[in-house]
Amino acid sequence: MPNDISLAARQRFRQQLQNVEYADEIIDSLNEYLNRFIPFSANFSSSNWSTIYEYETNNDSTTMVTYSIIGKESNLIQAGFKRTAIFYTENNTTQGINLLHSDYTNKTQNEFDVRMISNSNKIILQVKGASNNLTKWNGSIQIEKLNG
């Protein structure tokens, strides 16, 4: 879900900065920056892997993905993760350059887990709850990409 600055906000900004020559360029740069951060949330009742987010890569690209995510089953059963991985896409096939780097992990149950995998030209973020009880997940992904 993109975080684009609306047309109305763009017009208000342009009015406020009538004498700024590059108002549209500033807004376009802000939009590009905002679209690097993608919020997500989901609820799953499963201790199996569940896909919470998919990102389609461009051919001949390198993509670095960093995500922060928290999961909560109850007040006593919760987890938080922050991970970074780099993927490259060549011939419409996405592969990881190296192993997932863990910036942070804290979980009250060992069964909680998260992972990033690739399939065809997609990077897929998956979560696993501690049990089959309802687990709420919330987080965001930051995407840096280089094409060509």
mmCIF file with all atom_site columns, C-alpha atoms in Angstrom:
data_model
loop_
_atom_site.group_PDB
_atom_site.id
_atom_site.type_symbol
_atom_site.label_atom_id
_atom_site.label_alt_id
_atom_site.label_comp_id
_atom_site.label_asym_id
_atom_site.label_entity_id
_atom_site.label_seq_id
_atom_site.pdbx_PDB_ins_code
_atom_site.Cartn_x
_atom_site.Cartn_y
_atom_site.Cartn_z
_atom_site.occupancy
_atom_site.B_iso_or_equiv
_atom_site.pdbx_formal_charge
_atom_site.auth_seq_id
_atom_site.auth_comp_id
_atom_site.auth_asym_id
_atom_site.auth_atom_id
_atom_site.pdbx_PDB_model_num
ATOM 1   C CA . MET A 1 1   ? 0.000  0.000   0.000   1.00 0.00 ? 1   MET A CA 1
ATOM 2   C CA . PRO A 1 2   ? 1.812  3.137   -1.188  1.00 0.00 ? 2   PRO A CA 1
ATOM 3   C CA . ASN A 1 3   ? 2.087  6.211   1.020   1.00 0.00 ? 3   ASN A CA 1
ATOM 4   C CA . ASP A 1 4   ? 1.773  8.708   -1.859  1.00 0.00 ? 4   ASP A CA 1
ATOM 5   C CA . ILE A 1 5   ? 1.227  12.355  -1.081  1.00 0.00 ? 5   ILE A CA 1
ATOM 6   C CA . SER A 1 6   ? -2.248 13.219  -2.352  1.00 0.00 ? 6   SER A CA 1
ATOM 7   C CA . LEU A 1 7   ? -2.934 15.611  -5.203  1.00 0.00 ? 7   LEU A CA 1
ATOM 8   C CA . ALA A 1 8   ? -4.687 18.009  -2.783  1.00 0.00 ? 8   ALA A CA 1
ATOM 9   C CA . ALA A 1 9   ? -1.660 18.010  -0.464  1.00 0.00 ? 9   ALA A CA 1
ATOM 10  C CA . ARG A 1 10  ? 0.605  18.546  -3.465  1.00 0.00 ? 10  ARG A CA 1
ATOM 11  C CA . GLN A 1 11  ? -1.466 21.597  -4.508  1.00 0.00 ? 11  GLN A CA 1
ATOM 12  C CA . ARG A 1 12  ? -1.415 23.043  -0.959  1.00 0.00 ? 12  ARG A CA 1
ATOM 13  C CA . PHE A 1 13  ? 2.341  22.534  -0.815  1.00 0.00 ? 13  PHE A CA 1
ATOM 14  C CA . ARG A 1 14  ? 2.775  24.241  -4.194  1.00 0.00 ? 14  ARG A CA 1
ATOM 15  C CA . GLN A 1 15  ? 0.652  27.207  -3.005  1.00 0.00 ? 15  GLN A CA 1
ATOM 16  C CA . GLN A 1 16  ? 2.687  27.540  0.178   1.00 0.00 ? 16  GLN A CA 1
ATOM 17  C CA . LEU A 1 17  ? 5.929  27.420  -1.771  1.00 0.00 ? 17  LEU A CA 1
ATOM 18  C CA . GLN A 1 18  ? 5.006  29.443  -4.824  1.00 0.00 ? 18  GLN A CA 1
ATOM 19  C CA . ASN A 1 19  ? 8.471  30.875  -5.069  1.00 0.00 ? 19  ASN A CA 1
ATOM 20  C CA . VAL A 1 20  ? 10.188 27.494  -4.699  1.00 0.00 ? 20  VAL A CA 1
ATOM 21  C CA . GLU A 1 21  ? 11.240 26.428  -8.156  1.00 0.00 ? 21  GLU A CA 1
ATOM 22  C CA . TYR A 1 22  ? 11.478 22.720  -7.365  1.00 0.00 ? 22  TYR A CA 1
ATOM 23  C CA . ALA A 1 23  ? 8.296  22.056  -5.329  1.00 0.00 ? 23  ALA A CA 1
ATOM 24  C CA . ASP A 1 24  ? 7.198  19.153  -7.568  1.00 0.00 ? 24  ASP A CA 1
ATOM 25  C CA . GLU A 1 25  ? 10.658 17.590  -7.444  1.00 0.00 ? 25  GLU A CA 1
ATOM 26  C CA . ILE A 1 26  ? 10.620 17.838  -3.649  1.00 0.00 ? 26  ILE A CA 1
ATOM 27  C CA . ILE A 1 27  ? 7.224  16.113  -3.507  1.00 0.00 ? 27  ILE A CA 1
ATOM 28  C CA . ASP A 1 28  ? 8.346  13.404  -5.940  1.00 0.00 ? 28  ASP A CA 1
ATOM 29  C CA . SER A 1 29  ? 11.423 12.755  -3.796  1.00 0.00 ? 29  SER A CA 1
ATOM 30  C CA . LEU A 1 30  ? 9.262  12.538  -0.671  1.00 0.00 ? 30  LEU A CA 1
ATOM 31  C CA . ASN A 1 31  ? 6.928  10.082  -2.408  1.00 0.00 ? 31  ASN A CA 1
ATOM 32  C CA . GLU A 1 32  ? 9.866  7.930   -3.448  1.00 0.00 ? 32  GLU A CA 1
ATOM 33  C CA . TYR A 1 33  ? 11.179 7.967   0.125   1.00 0.00 ? 33  TYR A CA 1
ATOM 34  C CA . LEU A 1 34  ? 7.768  7.168   1.647   1.00 0.00 ? 34  LEU A CA 1
ATOM 35  C CA . ASN A 1 35  ? 7.230  4.265   -0.734  1.00 0.00 ? 35  ASN A CA 1
ATOM 36  C CA . ARG A 1 36  ? 10.366 2.594   0.589   1.00 0.00 ? 36  ARG A CA 1
ATOM 37  C CA . PHE A 1 37  ? 8.512  2.002   3.879   1.00 0.00 ? 37  PHE A CA 1
ATOM 38  C CA . ILE A 1 38  ? 5.592  -0.369  3.524   1.00 0.00 ? 38  ILE A CA 1
ATOM 39  C CA . PRO A 1 39  ? 3.408  -1.031  6.583   1.00 0.00 ? 39  PRO A CA 1
ATOM 40  C CA . PHE A 1 40  ? 1.585  -4.345  6.961   1.00 0.00 ? 40  PHE A CA 1
ATOM 41  C CA . SER A 1 41  ? -0.527 -6.214  9.484   1.00 0.00 ? 41  SER A CA 1
ATOM 42  C CA . ALA A 1 42  ? -2.318 -9.548  9.552   1.00 0.00 ? 42  ALA A CA 1
ATOM 43  C CA . ASN A 1 43  ? -3.861 -12.100 11.878  1.00 0.00 ? 43  ASN A CA 1
ATOM 44  C CA . PHE A 1 44  ? -3.131 -15.819 11.579  1.00 0.00 ? 44  PHE A CA 1
ATOM 45  C CA . SER A 1 45  ? -4.211 -18.844 13.613  1.00 0.00 ? 45  SER A CA 1
ATOM 46  C CA . SER A 1 46  ? -1.410 -21.194 12.677  1.00 0.00 ? 46  SER A CA 1
ATOM 47  C CA . SER A 1 47  ? 1.938  -22.459 13.870  1.00 0.00 ? 47  SER A CA 1
ATOM 48  C CA . ASN A 1 48  ? 2.840  -23.102 10.211  1.00 0.00 ? 48  ASN A CA 1
ATOM 49  C CA . TRP A 1 49  ? 4.482  -20.601 7.880   1.00 0.00 ? 49  TRP A CA 1
ATOM 50  C CA . SER A 1 50  ? 2.050  -17.910 6.683   1.00 0.00 ? 50  SER A CA 1
ATOM 51  C CA . THR A 1 51  ? 2.851  -15.323 4.013   1.00 0.00 ? 51  THR A CA 1
ATOM 52  C CA . ILE A 1 52  ? 2.367  -11.811 5.344   1.00 0.00 ? 52  ILE A CA 1
ATOM 53  C CA . TYR A 1 53  ? 3.922  -9.819  2.473   1.00 0.00 ? 53  TYR A CA 1
ATOM 54  C CA . GLU A 1 54  ? 5.222  -10.351 -1.080  1.00 0.00 ? 54  GLU A CA 1
ATOM 55  C CA . TYR A 1 55  ? 7.391  -7.970  -3.081  1.00 0.00 ? 55  TYR A CA 1
ATOM 56  C CA . GLU A 1 56  ? 7.870  -8.391  -6.821  1.00 0.00 ? 56  GLU A CA 1
ATOM 57  C CA . THR A 1 57  ? 11.367 -7.493  -7.976  1.00 0.00 ? 57  THR A CA 1
ATOM 58  C CA . ASN A 1 58  ? 12.499 -6.073  -11.308 1.00 0.00 ? 58  ASN A CA 1
ATOM 59  C CA . ASN A 1 59  ? 14.674 -8.161  -13.597 1.00 0.00 ? 59  ASN A CA 1
ATOM 60  C CA . ASP A 1 60  ? 18.408 -7.374  -13.390 1.00 0.00 ? 60  ASP A CA 1
ATOM 61  C CA . SER A 1 61  ? 18.045 -5.707  -9.997  1.00 0.00 ? 61  SER A CA 1
ATOM 62  C CA . THR A 1 62  ? 19.531 -5.882  -6.526  1.00 0.00 ? 62  THR A CA 1
ATOM 63  C CA . THR A 1 63  ? 17.166 -5.367  -3.598  1.00 0.00 ? 63  THR A CA 1
ATOM 64  C CA . MET A 1 64  ? 17.930 -4.927  0.094   1.00 0.00 ? 64  MET A CA 1
ATOM 65  C CA . VAL A 1 65  ? 14.967 -5.612  2.361   1.00 0.00 ? 65  VAL A CA 1
ATOM 66  C CA . THR A 1 66  ? 14.844 -4.716  6.054   1.00 0.00 ? 66  THR A CA 1
ATOM 67  C CA . TYR A 1 67  ? 11.766 -5.524  8.073   1.00 0.00 ? 67  TYR A CA 1
ATOM 68  C CA . SER A 1 68  ? 10.652 -4.927  11.623  1.00 0.00 ? 68  SER A CA 1
ATOM 69  C CA . ILE A 1 69  ? 7.771  -7.051  12.857  1.00 0.00 ? 69  ILE A CA 1
ATOM 70  C CA . ILE A 1 70  ? 6.052  -7.865  16.120  1.00 0.00 ? 70  ILE A CA 1
ATOM 71  C CA . GLY A 1 71  ? 3.670  -10.708 16.853  1.00 0.00 ? 71  GLY A CA 1
ATOM 72  C CA . LYS A 1 72  ? 1.363  -11.055 19.826  1.00 0.00 ? 72  LYS A CA 1
ATOM 73  C CA . GLU A 1 73  ? -0.748 -14.038 20.810  1.00 0.00 ? 73  GLU A CA 1
ATOM 74  C CA . SER A 1 74  ? -1.497 -12.840 24.349  1.00 0.00 ? 74  SER A CA 1
ATOM 75  C CA . ASN A 1 75  ? 0.027  -10.568 26.984  1.00 0.00 ? 75  ASN A CA 1
ATOM 76  C CA . LEU A 1 76  ? 2.549  -13.256 27.869  1.00 0.00 ? 76  LEU A CA 1
ATOM 77  C CA . ILE A 1 77  ? 3.188  -14.698 24.399  1.00 0.00 ? 77  ILE A CA 1
ATOM 78  C CA . GLN A 1 78  ? 4.813  -12.235 22.001  1.00 0.00 ? 78  GLN A CA 1
ATOM 79  C CA . ALA A 1 79  ? 7.837  -11.715 19.772  1.00 0.00 ? 79  ALA A CA 1
ATOM 80  C CA . GLY A 1 80  ? 9.737  -9.040  17.886  1.00 0.00 ? 80  GLY A CA 1
ATOM 81  C CA . PHE A 1 81  ? 12.179 -9.321  15.002  1.00 0.00 ? 81  PHE A CA 1
ATOM 82  C CA . LYS A 1 82  ? 14.279 -7.094  12.782  1.00 0.00 ? 82  LYS A CA 1
ATOM 83  C CA . ARG A 1 83  ? 16.008 -8.677  9.791   1.00 0.00 ? 83  ARG A CA 1
ATOM 84  C CA . THR A 1 84  ? 17.910 -7.599  6.684   1.00 0.00 ? 84  THR A CA 1
ATOM 85  C CA . ALA A 1 85  ? 18.653 -9.540  3.498   1.00 0.00 ? 85  ALA A CA 1
ATOM 86  C CA . ILE A 1 86  ? 19.889 -8.753  0.006   1.00 0.00 ? 86  ILE A CA 1
ATOM 87  C CA . PHE A 1 87  ? 18.444 -10.385 -3.096  1.00 0.00 ? 87  PHE A CA 1
ATOM 88  C CA . TYR A 1 88  ? 19.307 -10.153 -6.764  1.00 0.00 ? 88  TYR A CA 1
ATOM 89  C CA . THR A 1 89  ? 17.059 -10.895 -9.722  1.00 0.00 ? 89  THR A CA 1
ATOM 90  C CA . GLU A 1 90  ? 18.488 -12.157 -12.977 1.00 0.00 ? 90  GLU A CA 1
ATOM 91  C CA . ASN A 1 91  ? 16.595 -13.890 -15.798 1.00 0.00 ? 91  ASN A CA 1
ATOM 92  C CA . ASN A 1 92  ? 13.387 -13.281 -13.788 1.00 0.00 ? 92  ASN A CA 1
ATOM 93  C CA . THR A 1 93  ? 14.673 -15.433 -10.924 1.00 0.00 ? 93  THR A CA 1
ATOM 94  C CA . THR A 1 94  ? 15.252 -13.912 -7.478  1.00 0.00 ? 94  THR A CA 1
ATOM 95  C CA . GLN A 1 95  ? 17.920 -15.353 -5.197  1.00 0.00 ? 95  GLN A CA 1
ATOM 96  C CA . GLY A 1 96  ? 19.471 -14.330 -1.906  1.00 0.00 ? 96  GLY A CA 1
ATOM 97  C CA . ILE A 1 97  ? 23.023 -13.006 -2.032  1.00 0.00 ? 97  ILE A CA 1
ATOM 98  C CA . ASN A 1 98  ? 23.772 -14.158 1.493   1.00 0.00 ? 98  ASN A CA 1
ATOM 99  C CA . LEU A 1 99  ? 22.076 -15.386 4.612   1.00 0.00 ? 99  LEU A CA 1
ATOM 100 C CA . LEU A 1 100 ? 19.501 -13.349 6.441   1.00 0.00 ? 100 LEU A CA 1
ATOM 101 C CA . HIS A 1 101 ? 21.126 -10.935 8.898   1.00 0.00 ? 101 HIS A CA 1
ATOM 102 C CA . SER A 1 102 ? 19.401 -10.701 12.270  1.00 0.00 ? 102 SER A CA 1
ATOM 103 C CA . ASP A 1 103 ? 19.490 -7.214  13.754  1.00 0.00 ? 103 ASP A CA 1
ATOM 104 C CA . TYR A 1 104 ? 17.180 -8.094  16.638  1.00 0.00 ? 104 TYR A CA 1
ATOM 105 C CA . THR A 1 105 ? 15.197 -11.043 18.007  1.00 0.00 ? 105 THR A CA 1
ATOM 106 C CA . ASN A 1 106 ? 13.168 -11.240 21.192  1.00 0.00 ? 106 ASN A CA 1
ATOM 107 C CA . LYS A 1 107 ? 10.512 -13.888 21.738  1.00 0.00 ? 107 LYS A CA 1
ATOM 108 C CA . THR A 1 108 ? 8.780  -15.444 24.716  1.00 0.00 ? 108 THR A CA 1
ATOM 109 C CA . GLN A 1 109 ? 8.206  -18.741 22.893  1.00 0.00 ? 109 GLN A CA 1
ATOM 110 C CA . ASN A 1 110 ? 10.845 -20.443 20.743  1.00 0.00 ? 110 ASN A CA 1
ATOM 111 C CA . GLU A 1 111 ? 8.205  -21.465 18.185  1.00 0.00 ? 111 GLU A CA 1
ATOM 112 C CA . PHE A 1 112 ? 7.756  -17.858 16.987  1.00 0.00 ? 112 PHE A CA 1
ATOM 113 C CA . ASP A 1 113 ? 9.732  -17.270 13.813  1.00 0.00 ? 113 ASP A CA 1
ATOM 114 C CA . VAL A 1 114 ? 10.002 -15.129 10.675  1.00 0.00 ? 114 VAL A CA 1
ATOM 115 C CA . ARG A 1 115 ? 11.787 -15.658 7.382   1.00 0.00 ? 115 ARG A CA 1
ATOM 116 C CA . MET A 1 116 ? 12.307 -14.182 3.938   1.00 0.00 ? 116 MET A CA 1
ATOM 117 C CA . ILE A 1 117 ? 12.361 -16.514 0.966   1.00 0.00 ? 117 ILE A CA 1
ATOM 118 C CA . SER A 1 118 ? 12.441 -16.013 -2.786  1.00 0.00 ? 118 SER A CA 1
ATOM 119 C CA . ASN A 1 119 ? 10.187 -17.623 -5.361  1.00 0.00 ? 119 ASN A CA 1
ATOM 120 C CA . SER A 1 120 ? 10.446 -16.809 -9.061  1.00 0.00 ? 120 SER A CA 1
ATOM 121 C CA . ASN A 1 121 ? 10.797 -12.993 -9.076  1.00 0.00 ? 121 ASN A CA 1
ATOM 122 C CA . LYS A 1 122 ? 9.309  -12.399 -5.611  1.00 0.00 ? 122 LYS A CA 1
ATOM 123 C CA . ILE A 1 123 ? 10.694 -11.821 -2.152  1.00 0.00 ? 123 ILE A CA 1
ATOM 124 C CA . ILE A 1 124 ? 8.280  -13.332 0.367   1.00 0.00 ? 124 ILE A CA 1
ATOM 125 C CA . LEU A 1 125 ? 8.036  -12.501 4.080   1.00 0.00 ? 125 LEU A CA 1
ATOM 126 C CA . GLN A 1 126 ? 6.562  -15.295 6.191   1.00 0.00 ? 126 GLN A CA 1
ATOM 127 C CA . VAL A 1 127 ? 5.691  -15.568 9.870   1.00 0.00 ? 127 VAL A CA 1
ATOM 128 C CA . LYS A 1 128 ? 5.064  -18.487 12.206  1.00 0.00 ? 128 LYS A CA 1
ATOM 129 C CA . GLY A 1 129 ? 3.059  -18.192 15.414  1.00 0.00 ? 129 GLY A CA 1
ATOM 130 C CA . ALA A 1 130 ? 3.873  -19.965 18.656  1.00 0.00 ? 130 ALA A CA 1
ATOM 131 C CA . SER A 1 131 ? 0.676  -22.058 18.450  1.00 0.00 ? 131 SER A CA 1
ATOM 132 C CA . ASN A 1 132 ? -2.557 -22.415 16.481  1.00 0.00 ? 132 ASN A CA 1
ATOM 133 C CA . ASN A 1 133 ? -4.132 -19.624 18.545  1.00 0.00 ? 133 ASN A CA 1
ATOM 134 C CA . LEU A 1 134 ? -4.807 -16.257 16.912  1.00 0.00 ? 134 LEU A CA 1
ATOM 135 C CA . THR A 1 135 ? -1.616 -14.213 16.575  1.00 0.00 ? 135 THR A CA 1
ATOM 136 C CA . LYS A 1 136 ? -1.684 -10.563 15.528  1.00 0.00 ? 136 LYS A CA 1
ATOM 137 C CA . TRP A 1 137 ? 1.254  -9.363  13.425  1.00 0.00 ? 137 TRP A CA 1
ATOM 138 C CA . ASN A 1 138 ? 2.251  -5.786  12.697  1.00 0.00 ? 138 ASN A CA 1
ATOM 139 C CA . GLY A 1 139 ? 5.314  -4.268  11.082  1.00 0.00 ? 139 GLY A CA 1
ATOM 140 C CA . SER A 1 140 ? 6.942  -2.510  8.182   1.00 0.00 ? 140 SER A CA 1
ATOM 141 C CA . ILE A 1 141 ? 9.361  -3.241  5.386   1.00 0.00 ? 141 ILE A CA 1
ATOM 142 C CA . GLN A 1 142 ? 12.010 -0.892  4.055   1.00 0.00 ? 142 GLN A CA 1
ATOM 143 C CA . ILE A 1 143 ? 13.057 -1.576  0.460   1.00 0.00 ? 143 ILE A CA 1
ATOM 144 C CA . GLU A 1 144 ? 16.193 -0.264  -1.239  1.00 0.00 ? 144 GLU A CA 1
ATOM 145 C CA . LYS A 1 145 ? 16.604 -1.272  -4.874  1.00 0.00 ? 145 LYS A CA 1
ATOM 146 C CA . LEU A 1 146 ? 19.040 -0.762  -7.682  1.00 0.00 ? 146 LEU A CA 1
ATOM 147 C CA . ASN A 1 147 ? 17.960 -1.577  -11.241 1.00 0.00 ? 147 ASN A CA 1
ATOM 148 C CA . GLY A 1 148 ? 20.145 -2.473  -14.192 1.00 0.00 ? 148 GLY A CA 1
#
